[in-house]
XYZ file of C-alpha atoms in Angstrom:
749
model
C 0.000 0.000 0.000
C 1.211 3.461 -0.834
C 2.196 5.366 2.334
C 0.669 8.676 3.398
C 2.300 11.835 2.091
C 2.163 15.599 2.513
C 2.619 18.668 0.307
C 2.341 22.389 0.786
C 2.646 24.416 -2.444
C -1.000 25.375 -2.973
C -2.206 23.867 0.281
C -0.500 26.532 2.393
C -2.507 29.261 0.664
C -5.648 27.207 1.172
C -5.068 26.920 4.914
C -4.373 30.615 5.343
C -7.650 31.384 3.584
C -9.730 28.801 5.425
C -9.200 30.747 8.635
C -11.291 33.562 7.090
C -14.226 31.352 6.055
C -17.393 33.124 7.235
C -20.004 30.704 5.870
C -20.239 27.378 7.678
C -19.841 24.083 5.906
C -23.073 23.159 4.189
C -23.694 19.416 4.279
C -27.179 18.563 3.092
C -28.400 15.010 3.222
C -26.585 12.921 0.651
C -28.416 12.252 -2.578
C -28.374 8.755 -3.958
C -26.589 9.094 -7.297
C -25.883 6.399 -9.819
C -23.405 8.074 -12.151
C -25.560 11.039 -13.081
C -24.214 12.777 -16.178
C -24.756 15.946 -18.151
C -23.284 16.440 -21.625
C -21.658 19.762 -22.551
C -23.448 22.334 -24.657
C -22.827 25.835 -26.023
C -24.571 28.861 -24.556
C -26.284 30.889 -27.275
C -27.891 33.893 -25.553
C -30.777 35.981 -26.776
C -29.834 39.176 -28.554
C -29.169 41.632 -25.705
C -30.937 44.940 -25.396
C -29.015 47.816 -26.881
C -26.961 49.664 -24.279
C -27.617 53.346 -23.750
C -25.139 55.350 -25.775
C -24.133 57.501 -22.798
C -23.079 54.431 -20.813
C -20.321 53.580 -23.276
C -17.861 56.226 -22.090
C -17.397 58.853 -19.406
C -19.971 61.639 -19.665
C -18.331 64.240 -17.394
C -15.143 66.260 -17.737
C -12.249 63.933 -16.925
C -9.446 66.313 -17.886
C -8.458 67.437 -14.407
C -10.383 65.529 -11.720
C -9.372 65.463 -8.040
C -6.721 62.760 -7.807
C -5.811 60.420 -4.954
C -2.135 59.618 -5.485
C -0.283 56.766 -3.844
C 3.431 56.930 -3.284
C 5.502 55.068 -5.868
C 7.170 51.960 -4.510
C 10.756 51.361 -5.568
C 11.743 48.287 -7.547
C 13.342 46.627 -4.535
C 10.167 46.823 -2.462
C 7.982 45.615 -5.354
C 10.305 42.665 -5.917
C 10.178 41.849 -2.203
C 6.372 41.977 -2.244
C 6.224 39.624 -5.228
C 8.561 37.142 -3.556
C 6.543 37.242 -0.333
C 3.230 36.817 -2.146
C 1.165 33.680 -1.649
C 1.087 31.239 -4.599
C -2.196 32.567 -6.019
C -1.562 36.232 -5.219
C -1.582 38.823 -8.011
C -1.835 42.083 -6.068
C -1.584 43.674 -2.638
C -3.625 46.083 -0.527
C -2.854 49.794 -0.258
C -4.835 52.301 1.806
C -5.817 55.496 0.020
C -4.845 58.843 1.591
C -7.323 59.958 4.257
C -8.312 63.213 2.552
C -11.656 64.902 2.037
C -11.647 64.264 -1.752
C -12.052 60.528 -1.254
C -15.459 60.943 0.441
C -18.126 61.207 -2.229
C -21.222 62.942 -0.931
C -23.392 65.999 -1.322
C -20.686 68.374 -0.109
C -17.948 67.248 -2.504
C -16.761 70.392 -4.350
C -16.297 68.762 -7.773
C -19.848 67.915 -8.786
C -20.626 68.802 -12.404
C -24.115 69.457 -13.803
C -24.567 68.487 -17.457
C -26.777 70.322 -19.930
C -29.560 67.769 -19.464
C -29.477 68.115 -15.663
C -27.543 64.966 -14.845
C -25.078 65.375 -11.986
C -21.603 63.886 -12.327
C -18.628 63.485 -10.005
C -15.255 62.221 -11.283
C -12.313 61.105 -9.114
C -8.974 59.636 -10.212
C -6.699 57.198 -8.384
C -3.037 56.868 -9.346
C -0.508 54.266 -8.201
C 2.809 54.574 -10.066
C 4.213 51.175 -10.946
C 0.874 49.361 -10.818
C 0.061 46.766 -13.449
C -3.647 47.189 -12.701
C -5.918 48.518 -9.956
C -9.149 47.497 -8.266
C -10.852 50.113 -6.123
C -12.535 49.276 -2.811
C -15.605 51.488 -2.307
C -17.207 51.592 1.133
C -20.934 52.142 0.628
C -22.893 53.862 3.358
C -25.740 55.195 1.215
C -26.376 54.905 -2.504
C -29.526 55.325 -4.621
C -30.517 52.602 -7.074
C -30.655 55.128 -9.921
C -26.958 56.007 -9.707
C -24.498 54.791 -12.366
C -20.841 54.202 -11.490
C -18.250 53.954 -14.278
C -14.787 52.494 -13.741
C -12.077 52.856 -16.369
C -9.142 54.974 -17.442
C -8.428 57.749 -19.894
C -5.111 56.375 -21.129
C -4.620 55.853 -24.852
C -6.046 52.621 -26.272
C -7.937 51.733 -23.086
C -11.182 49.769 -23.073
C -14.396 51.737 -22.467
C -15.273 52.032 -18.778
C -17.480 49.443 -17.100
C -20.847 50.907 -16.026
C -22.478 49.502 -12.877
C -25.971 50.412 -11.629
C -26.437 51.346 -8.004
C -29.080 48.646 -7.781
C -26.530 45.939 -8.559
C -24.119 47.287 -5.957
C -26.832 47.413 -3.287
C -27.900 43.849 -4.078
C -24.319 42.649 -3.772
C -23.735 44.425 -0.466
C -27.075 43.199 0.878
C -26.040 39.649 0.047
C -22.717 40.170 1.819
C -24.217 41.682 4.960
C -26.738 38.882 5.223
C -23.975 36.269 4.996
C -21.428 38.055 7.212
C -23.036 40.938 9.128
C -19.940 41.502 11.295
C -17.350 41.457 8.501
C -16.198 45.025 7.652
C -15.413 43.839 4.113
C -19.112 43.042 3.562
C -19.882 46.718 2.824
C -17.056 47.080 0.310
C -17.791 47.072 -3.393
C -14.709 46.093 -5.408
C -14.515 47.680 -8.828
C -13.616 45.830 -12.006
C -9.883 45.577 -12.641
C -8.520 48.537 -14.620
C -5.172 47.941 -16.313
C -2.447 50.505 -15.796
C -1.458 52.992 -13.104
C -4.530 55.255 -13.282
C -8.181 54.462 -12.486
C -11.096 56.829 -12.994
C -14.374 56.577 -11.110
C -17.345 58.522 -12.444
C -20.538 58.721 -10.405
C -23.672 59.880 -12.242
C -26.996 60.890 -10.688
C -30.116 61.515 -12.776
C -31.452 65.041 -13.137
C -33.250 66.210 -10.020
C -31.794 63.528 -7.744
C -30.800 64.616 -4.251
C -27.035 64.418 -3.751
C -27.549 63.602 -0.070
C -28.544 60.122 -1.227
C -24.839 59.477 -1.956
C -22.427 58.664 0.868
C -19.467 56.499 -0.163
C -15.819 56.427 0.804
C -12.908 55.402 -1.415
C -10.736 53.686 1.172
C -8.417 51.191 -0.494
C -7.040 49.781 -3.727
C -5.695 46.405 -4.637
C -2.552 47.089 -6.668
C -1.528 44.450 -9.184
C 2.113 43.792 -9.920
C 3.584 45.625 -12.910
C 2.977 44.453 -16.470
C 5.966 43.109 -18.351
C 7.371 43.779 -21.825
C 7.026 41.051 -24.450
C 9.862 40.010 -26.770
C 8.737 42.567 -29.367
C 8.669 45.370 -26.792
C 4.860 45.424 -26.526
C 3.506 45.726 -22.971
C 1.540 42.616 -21.992
C -0.297 41.771 -18.742
C 1.940 40.727 -15.881
C 0.319 37.279 -15.726
C 0.996 36.385 -19.361
C 4.104 34.320 -19.854
C 4.447 33.371 -16.184
C 3.411 29.742 -16.725
C 6.123 27.085 -16.790
C 7.842 26.189 -20.037
C 6.254 22.712 -20.113
C 2.722 24.104 -20.415
C 0.682 23.591 -23.612
C -1.090 26.548 -25.202
C -4.688 25.406 -25.738
C -4.701 27.305 -29.036
C -2.305 24.664 -30.383
C -4.900 21.904 -29.773
C -7.946 20.963 -31.862
C -10.751 23.406 -32.638
C -13.079 21.185 -30.574
C -10.784 21.427 -27.538
C -10.445 25.192 -27.943
C -14.247 25.562 -27.992
C -14.616 23.298 -24.958
C -11.963 25.366 -23.172
C -14.289 28.376 -23.197
C -16.115 26.745 -20.240
C -13.026 27.488 -18.107
C -12.510 30.996 -16.793
C -9.687 32.655 -14.927
C -11.184 34.205 -11.803
C -9.670 37.206 -10.063
C -10.914 37.970 -6.557
C -10.099 40.105 -3.522
C -9.681 39.071 0.109
C -8.461 41.586 2.662
C -7.493 43.964 -0.122
C -5.138 41.422 -1.684
C -5.929 40.084 -5.155
C -5.718 36.404 -6.024
C -6.314 34.230 -9.076
C -7.775 30.763 -9.535
C -9.594 28.883 -12.274
C -13.085 27.427 -12.457
C -15.656 25.770 -14.694
C -19.047 26.870 -16.056
C -21.402 23.871 -15.774
C -24.264 22.648 -17.886
C -27.533 21.794 -16.139
C -31.011 20.556 -17.001
C -32.209 24.107 -17.595
C -29.336 25.788 -19.477
C -29.614 29.496 -20.078
C -31.654 30.136 -16.912
C -29.070 30.208 -14.119
C -25.343 29.845 -14.731
C -23.546 27.563 -12.302
C -19.805 27.666 -11.773
C -17.594 25.316 -9.758
C -14.185 26.059 -8.268
C -12.145 25.245 -5.150
C -13.303 26.133 -1.648
C -9.793 27.310 -0.794
C -10.241 29.931 -3.531
C -13.829 31.028 -2.766
C -14.766 30.039 0.809
C -17.517 32.572 1.565
C -20.032 35.002 0.074
C -18.001 38.154 0.743
C -15.140 36.806 -1.392
C -17.563 35.443 -4.028
C -18.953 38.961 -4.493
C -15.518 40.240 -5.548
C -15.013 37.745 -8.390
C -14.158 39.079 -11.820
C -14.473 36.346 -14.465
C -12.057 36.392 -17.410
C -13.598 34.533 -20.367
C -11.625 33.585 -23.490
C -8.428 34.580 -21.647
C -6.088 32.941 -24.144
C -3.705 33.657 -26.973
C -4.946 34.789 -30.354
C -3.279 31.822 -32.103
C -0.941 28.948 -31.278
C 1.878 30.315 -29.076
C 1.051 33.885 -30.082
C 2.039 36.794 -27.853
C -1.211 38.573 -28.742
C -4.405 38.332 -26.731
C -7.549 36.742 -28.179
C -9.886 39.446 -29.477
C -12.788 37.570 -27.843
C -11.320 38.114 -24.352
C -14.131 39.340 -22.077
C -13.695 40.389 -18.449
C -16.964 40.188 -16.516
C -17.559 41.912 -13.184
C -20.545 41.518 -10.863
C -19.384 38.618 -8.723
C -21.314 35.468 -7.904
C -23.725 34.056 -5.350
C -22.303 31.256 -3.221
C -24.768 28.356 -3.327
C -22.768 25.748 -1.462
C -19.245 25.484 -0.092
C -17.590 22.272 1.089
C -14.294 22.732 2.887
C -12.165 20.162 4.631
C -12.514 16.811 2.921
C -14.165 18.171 -0.262
C -12.580 21.564 -1.143
C -15.322 22.552 -3.604
C -17.571 25.615 -3.981
C -20.627 25.900 -6.231
C -21.576 29.401 -7.396
C -24.231 31.092 -9.481
C -23.062 33.940 -11.712
C -24.736 37.261 -10.945
C -24.502 38.199 -14.642
C -24.813 35.933 -17.710
C -21.526 34.895 -19.375
C -20.667 36.105 -22.877
C -22.276 34.335 -25.799
C -20.645 31.310 -27.367
C -19.040 29.877 -24.232
C -19.388 26.174 -23.548
C -21.320 24.863 -20.559
C -19.132 21.952 -19.450
C -20.445 18.450 -19.142
C -19.940 16.499 -15.915
C -20.333 13.065 -14.360
C -20.694 11.813 -10.804
C -18.750 8.663 -11.684
C -15.156 8.314 -10.511
C -12.243 7.948 -12.962
C -10.657 4.526 -13.276
C -6.990 4.073 -12.417
C -4.991 4.550 -15.618
C -7.817 6.331 -17.455
C -6.550 9.140 -19.761
C -7.649 12.599 -18.639
C -7.048 16.204 -19.666
C -7.106 19.438 -17.639
C -7.843 22.993 -18.842
C -6.551 25.727 -16.562
C -4.766 29.053 -16.100
C -1.378 28.267 -14.511
C 0.129 31.316 -12.785
C -2.952 33.212 -14.068
C -1.501 32.886 -17.567
C -3.407 32.395 -20.814
C -5.327 29.151 -20.983
C -3.380 25.874 -21.145
C -4.189 22.194 -21.516
C -2.384 19.360 -19.709
C -2.720 15.574 -19.952
C -2.623 12.917 -17.243
C -3.657 9.433 -16.217
C -5.996 8.898 -13.280
C -4.519 7.282 -10.184
C -5.908 6.071 -6.838
C -8.563 7.735 -4.623
C -7.232 9.428 -1.477
C -8.450 11.135 1.687
C -6.857 14.405 2.765
C -6.563 16.298 6.043
C -5.586 19.911 6.619
C -2.794 20.929 8.945
C -1.150 24.262 9.753
C 1.383 24.254 6.904
C 0.407 21.304 4.756
C -2.217 18.937 3.419
C -1.779 15.324 4.496
C -3.229 12.652 2.188
C -3.369 8.866 2.266
C -4.811 6.166 -0.037
C -8.481 5.519 0.678
C -11.003 3.805 -1.590
C -13.734 5.921 0.033
C -11.740 9.153 -0.219
C -13.202 12.311 -1.732
C -10.099 13.101 -3.806
C -8.115 11.273 -6.471
C -4.559 11.527 -7.717
C -3.360 11.984 -11.276
C -0.002 11.367 -12.950
C 1.002 13.944 -15.572
C 2.065 12.784 -19.031
C 2.254 16.142 -20.853
C 2.167 19.503 -19.076
C 1.335 20.052 -15.390
C -0.652 22.451 -13.196
C 0.594 25.416 -11.179
C -0.641 28.040 -8.723
C -3.581 29.780 -10.388
C -4.833 26.449 -11.746
C -6.685 25.719 -8.473
C -10.388 25.092 -9.010
C -9.950 24.128 -12.661
C -11.450 20.927 -14.018
C -10.084 17.611 -15.206
C -12.081 15.673 -17.796
C -12.655 12.359 -19.510
C -12.130 11.941 -23.248
C -15.905 12.478 -23.548
C -15.500 16.021 -22.148
C -17.124 15.164 -18.795
C -15.842 16.807 -15.611
C -14.471 14.387 -12.984
C -13.072 16.814 -10.427
C -11.583 20.201 -9.565
C -7.965 20.887 -8.676
C -7.282 21.098 -4.955
C -3.515 20.990 -4.263
C -0.146 19.761 -5.454
C 3.579 20.467 -5.343
C 4.175 19.550 -8.996
C 6.254 21.856 -11.251
C 7.642 21.645 -14.760
C 10.966 20.669 -13.161
C 9.289 18.009 -10.986
C 6.348 16.686 -13.009
C 6.147 13.422 -11.057
C 5.003 14.986 -7.779
C 1.480 13.998 -6.746
C -1.512 16.125 -7.687
C -4.845 15.966 -5.928
C -8.304 16.645 -7.433
C -11.519 16.967 -5.421
C -14.106 14.485 -6.688
C -17.019 16.248 -8.363
C -19.246 13.217 -7.732
C -18.615 13.310 -3.979
C -19.213 17.079 -3.835
C -22.397 16.618 -5.906
C -23.714 14.176 -3.318
C -22.569 15.954 -0.136
C -23.602 19.393 -1.406
C -26.916 18.264 -2.942
C -25.939 19.749 -6.307
C -28.888 17.925 -7.881
C -31.125 20.714 -6.565
C -29.370 23.139 -8.917
C -27.975 21.016 -11.731
C -30.166 17.937 -12.234
C -33.647 18.675 -10.939
C -34.004 22.437 -10.588
C -37.437 23.722 -9.710
C -38.846 25.322 -12.880
C -38.724 29.090 -12.528
C -42.014 30.958 -12.275
C -43.414 32.480 -15.437
C -41.143 35.314 -16.525
C -43.833 37.962 -16.357
C -42.474 40.093 -13.504
C -45.465 39.386 -11.263
C -45.861 38.269 -7.690
C -47.263 34.788 -8.188
C -47.844 33.746 -4.614
C -48.030 35.593 -1.307
C -48.328 33.875 2.027
C -48.089 34.610 5.710
C -47.484 32.454 8.756
C -48.335 33.524 12.280
C -49.868 32.759 15.648
C -53.628 32.608 16.220
C -55.050 32.963 19.731
C -58.664 32.851 20.989
C -60.277 36.096 19.805
C -56.961 37.106 18.139
C -57.112 36.055 14.453
C -54.371 36.440 11.890
C -54.905 38.906 9.046
C -53.656 38.831 5.472
C -54.299 41.737 3.134
C -53.939 42.018 -0.638
C -54.243 44.955 -3.043
C -54.934 44.080 -6.690
C -55.072 45.929 -9.997
C -57.550 44.972 -12.720
C -59.089 41.534 -12.133
C -57.291 38.677 -10.440
C -58.334 35.077 -9.798
C -56.957 34.047 -6.411
C -56.856 30.889 -4.348
C -56.857 31.861 -0.663
C -56.149 29.087 1.833
C -55.781 28.971 5.627
C -53.639 25.931 6.369
C -53.153 24.318 9.748
C -52.431 20.562 9.794
C -50.819 20.542 6.319
C -48.212 23.132 7.329
C -46.277 20.380 9.115
C -45.763 22.681 12.103
C -45.827 21.078 15.549
C -47.791 24.066 16.833
C -50.248 24.179 13.914
C -53.867 25.113 14.474
C -55.987 21.944 14.150
C -59.122 23.473 12.603
C -59.017 26.744 10.656
C -61.773 29.040 9.536
C -61.549 32.073 7.292
C -63.467 35.188 6.271
C -62.782 37.539 3.325
C -63.529 41.270 3.411
C -63.385 44.114 0.912
C -61.947 47.339 2.308
C -63.501 50.652 1.266
C -62.083 54.014 2.295
C -64.103 55.576 5.109
C -66.465 52.589 5.304
C -66.589 49.459 7.488
C -65.137 46.303 5.847
C -67.674 44.358 3.777
C -67.651 40.593 4.318
C -67.624 38.819 0.929
C -67.267 35.163 1.866
C -66.494 32.849 4.724
C -65.465 29.221 4.882
C -64.735 26.657 7.570
C -64.051 23.426 5.662
C -62.872 23.948 2.077
C -64.880 21.011 0.693
C -68.049 22.970 1.456
C -67.129 25.588 -1.176
C -69.230 25.587 -4.343
C -66.072 25.277 -6.482
C -64.402 22.675 -4.262
C -63.612 20.457 -7.280
C -61.515 23.230 -8.870
C -59.820 23.950 -5.521
C -58.940 20.251 -5.284
C -57.350 20.394 -8.739
C -55.286 23.461 -7.852
C -54.073 21.923 -4.590
C -53.491 18.404 -5.941
C -49.713 18.619 -5.464
C -50.238 19.782 -1.870
C -53.673 18.583 -0.713
C -55.659 20.448 1.893
C -56.894 18.822 5.095
C -60.666 18.478 5.414
C -60.632 20.881 8.409
C -58.722 23.606 6.576
C -60.418 26.589 4.932
C -60.098 27.912 1.359
C -61.707 30.240 -1.220
C -61.277 30.453 -4.967
C -62.457 33.926 -5.965
C -62.116 36.634 -8.585
C -61.111 39.982 -7.103
C -61.449 43.266 -8.953
C -59.511 46.515 -8.407
C -59.241 47.187 -4.705
C -58.032 46.175 -1.258
C -59.023 43.022 0.570
C -58.265 41.316 3.851
C -58.675 37.695 4.903
C -58.837 36.670 8.550
C -57.840 33.208 9.731
C -58.836 31.925 13.152
C -59.657 28.801 15.079
C -63.003 27.264 14.092
C -64.218 27.294 17.699
C -62.307 30.482 18.583
C -61.056 28.740 21.716
C -57.750 27.239 20.584
C -54.338 28.660 19.700
C -51.707 27.666 17.158
C -49.920 28.657 13.982
C -51.527 28.931 10.571
C -50.314 29.797 7.081
C -52.571 32.089 5.106
C -51.754 32.021 1.389
C -52.832 33.946 -1.710
C -51.997 32.236 -5.020
C -52.667 33.891 -8.375
C -54.379 31.449 -10.724
C -53.721 31.606 -14.474
C -56.930 32.541 -16.242
C -57.304 34.148 -19.678
C -60.088 36.356 -18.346
C -58.089 37.723 -15.399
C -54.910 39.605 -16.256
C -54.405 41.743 -13.172
C -51.540 41.802 -10.713
C -51.143 41.677 -6.954
C -49.533 44.964 -5.888
C -49.415 44.572 -2.141
C -49.658 41.919 0.533
C -49.769 42.722 4.202
C -50.149 40.437 7.138
C -51.029 41.277 10.703
C -50.400 38.901 13.525
C -49.217 38.290 17.055
C -45.493 38.013 17.758
C -44.218 36.406 20.937
C -40.703 35.702 22.236
C -39.347 32.930 20.038
C -42.449 33.036 17.779
C -41.882 35.477 14.884
C -44.303 36.227 12.088
C -43.561 35.098 8.534
C -44.548 36.485 5.147
C -43.719 34.718 1.905
C -43.606 35.765 -1.740
C -42.996 33.875 -4.985
C -42.072 36.050 -7.951
C -41.681 35.569 -11.666
C -39.096 37.484 -13.655
C -37.532 40.275 -11.611
C -39.656 42.167 -9.093
C -38.690 45.183 -6.991
C -40.318 44.883 -3.567
C -40.584 47.106 -0.504
C -40.847 44.940 2.610
C -41.840 46.584 5.883
C -42.294 45.385 9.457
C -44.579 47.943 11.135
C -45.274 48.236 14.840
C -45.979 51.734 16.166
C -47.415 53.023 12.866
C -50.089 50.287 12.750
C -52.108 52.256 15.312
C -52.755 49.040 17.245
C -52.753 49.360 21.024
C -51.007 45.989 21.252
C -48.336 46.844 18.635
C -44.660 45.979 19.102
C -42.513 49.017 19.881
C -39.392 47.925 17.978
C -39.465 45.576 14.992
C -36.750 43.742 13.102
C -36.875 42.032 9.707
C -34.963 39.215 8.003
C -35.290 38.101 4.356
C -34.498 34.551 3.212
C -34.255 32.797 -0.148
C -35.937 29.386 -0.129
C -34.006 26.681 -1.991
C -35.101 23.104 -2.722
C -33.359 20.634 -0.455
C -31.339 23.366 1.278
C -31.672 25.461 4.416
C -33.062 28.973 3.800
C -30.349 31.423 2.744
C -30.483 34.759 4.576
C -30.173 37.597 2.044
C -30.630 40.730 4.118
C -31.706 41.912 7.546
C -32.695 45.245 9.005
C -33.564 46.679 12.403
C -34.102 50.406 11.886
C -35.074 51.256 8.308
C -32.987 54.455 8.197
C -29.804 52.373 8.389
C -30.415 51.042 4.862
C -28.141 52.258 2.081
C -31.271 53.124 0.047
C -33.136 54.746 2.957
C -33.872 57.890 0.928
C -35.807 55.895 -1.656
C -37.666 54.007 1.088
C -38.640 57.376 2.594
C -40.026 58.481 -0.767
C -42.076 55.296 -1.168
C -43.516 55.560 2.355
C -44.025 59.335 2.336
C -47.817 59.066 2.505
C -47.507 56.693 5.457
C -44.189 57.374 7.185
C -42.341 54.668 9.057
C -41.304 55.023 12.683
C -37.535 55.139 13.189
C -37.687 51.860 15.182
C -39.525 49.997 12.420
C -37.707 47.820 9.911
C -37.809 47.857 6.107
C -35.972 46.520 3.061
C -36.133 47.684 -0.558
C -34.795 44.980 -2.832
C -35.103 43.638 -6.376
C -35.839 39.918 -6.256
C -35.095 37.600 -9.183
C -37.482 34.734 -9.927
C -37.805 32.499 -6.887
C -39.387 31.941 -3.483
C -38.688 34.125 -0.469
C -39.822 34.523 3.110
C -39.575 37.560 5.382
C -39.536 37.065 9.145
C -40.659 39.862 11.456
C -40.008 39.807 15.187
C -39.353 41.914 18.254
C -35.889 43.490 18.205
C -34.798 41.836 21.462
C -37.096 38.811 21.042
C -38.407 39.323 24.576
C -41.659 41.222 23.937
C -45.096 40.182 22.721
C -47.283 42.293 20.481
C -48.888 42.691 17.076
C -47.112 43.746 13.926
C -47.877 44.123 10.227
C -45.444 42.744 7.649
C -46.051 44.182 4.192
C -44.821 43.470 0.660
C -45.367 46.207 -1.919
C -44.446 45.552 -5.554
C -42.755 48.635 -7.030
C -42.975 49.499 -10.740
């Protein structure tokens, strides 16, 4: 038997990074898999909408902006920094000067007003000797309507990258939900700008209040200097760093080159330092909907780091062994959402891209089978963050690995979650971590974890994390094999529900505001909620609300089978049958406001109930639900829940009202948490809020609630939700008080 062994080249970087992991290991129940497979395909996107012409370049005067200049570092210090860098490291953190010009707000003296009323602020950052820069922007307050442009004004530069404030707020909200105590969670990291000078332009629409902007430019990640090619042309620092034994993928077959487009170089920031790894875009059973990407956990261990990812697609030479860059090269900012991360004995992270990849890339095939010893394999990767390479190997034995302070210790194990390979042509290097290794049928077997192999020592062992084992332990089937079909892409709220406590003489209330005519199934569930504290027998009444008039009762129901249209209700609830003691209506509602009350049938019992409104497809009813509110009793340890299912992309204001309800029994201080519901996975917290004025988009919330102002102790969130299912949980701030509250969802145009 082969003895245990240890290595430390890429493992040491992995261990240093694991100490920062803010998201716990996610280990869902294992899924029984019998060599599930997915063949590769090519992503052919729809024709994109035309970009606004004024987004293509800077719109303000960039001739002489206020400039934050960093001191030039001498060659000796830069060389020392490069030598001290971790294997994957491409850049290092530098704090910007603490001067007034770096704080972008209403009182900044360099605002410009354009002829059409737009307001623009331009700031430059210079770092002599930098190969590239990424800017860290601390966001305190930012309106959704703002546009930020990052680029440079040097000759031959690419146009700046334009980012909407809405995208930045979504990213920061995701970070704060995942790591509320991490100061890096409120940093937005700009796209990488090549060269020594970076320009940031901030644009507000005409009439916007500048007080809605409060950001601080606090740090940059400075990349090492670019190098000169043999012909004297300046090329990126990373290009040409790979070992001499590496094979340019452009020298392989056209089929292999096309398949290689599934692999991207990823650049990311952690603690202000920039790193590089590789990763793979995966095919799934619903290609073109969500875009799933797999890499190593030691590269992307948590959501805050995932949000900083810049993907580099088609990062390769123009032709075989050329010194020129492929014209198709596309850097893509926007980061990713961390779906699942498996550290320790798996070293794999599954992500969803926040923006679609460029057209024409391949979605890689994969298999949950394990490679056979001696089986020929090939790897596509970015060694030393260089242009894309291909290496060839034979599969070796499965192994188990353990992490120690300075090394990874592995030993042969038939049940291990890793496998070795022996290189036959080319190798891998730092920067290759997270890249895939494939069968001759172009199916992914695993992702690179660690090794000490080099071109000079190609026989050292190399360790890949088994994709099949990660698929099982991480329940990847929920995303890749059997994804829940997305709701209809019609930008409507499809389902609204609320869960809360019912007491004798204290019902639970659910309200809905509709436009036009809507057919709605309204159900008050008790036993079928699966809750231990569920109400055994529910009853329900439906009222129409008229301004200045008492509510008008429209219908009431105790047992749903007594309804005149019970047969149609049974059809609509076939996948989730109702209990005979539960109540339901199927009604058409016209323009107006309605409330449904759910209570115990005898009004002498207590328990939880879920009150749900589901829009039913009907050619004769084309309206939309604009608002859902739910009123209920909150007790210590018993919050109130409101749920929403949306199609397309819906902007929603979510509020948790206490004092402004006017109820004598109202909670004094509310708090709110928002979760994404995922099949087979625990709910993922997206955002939370205690006092609504602490939100980055508080000014817009104030505008939307102007006719019914919020109390400063009430909670609110304003967020754009992509298609999916969500739940909001409202509770007392300290979770030690009882009282009533109203949780509301308002769909914003």
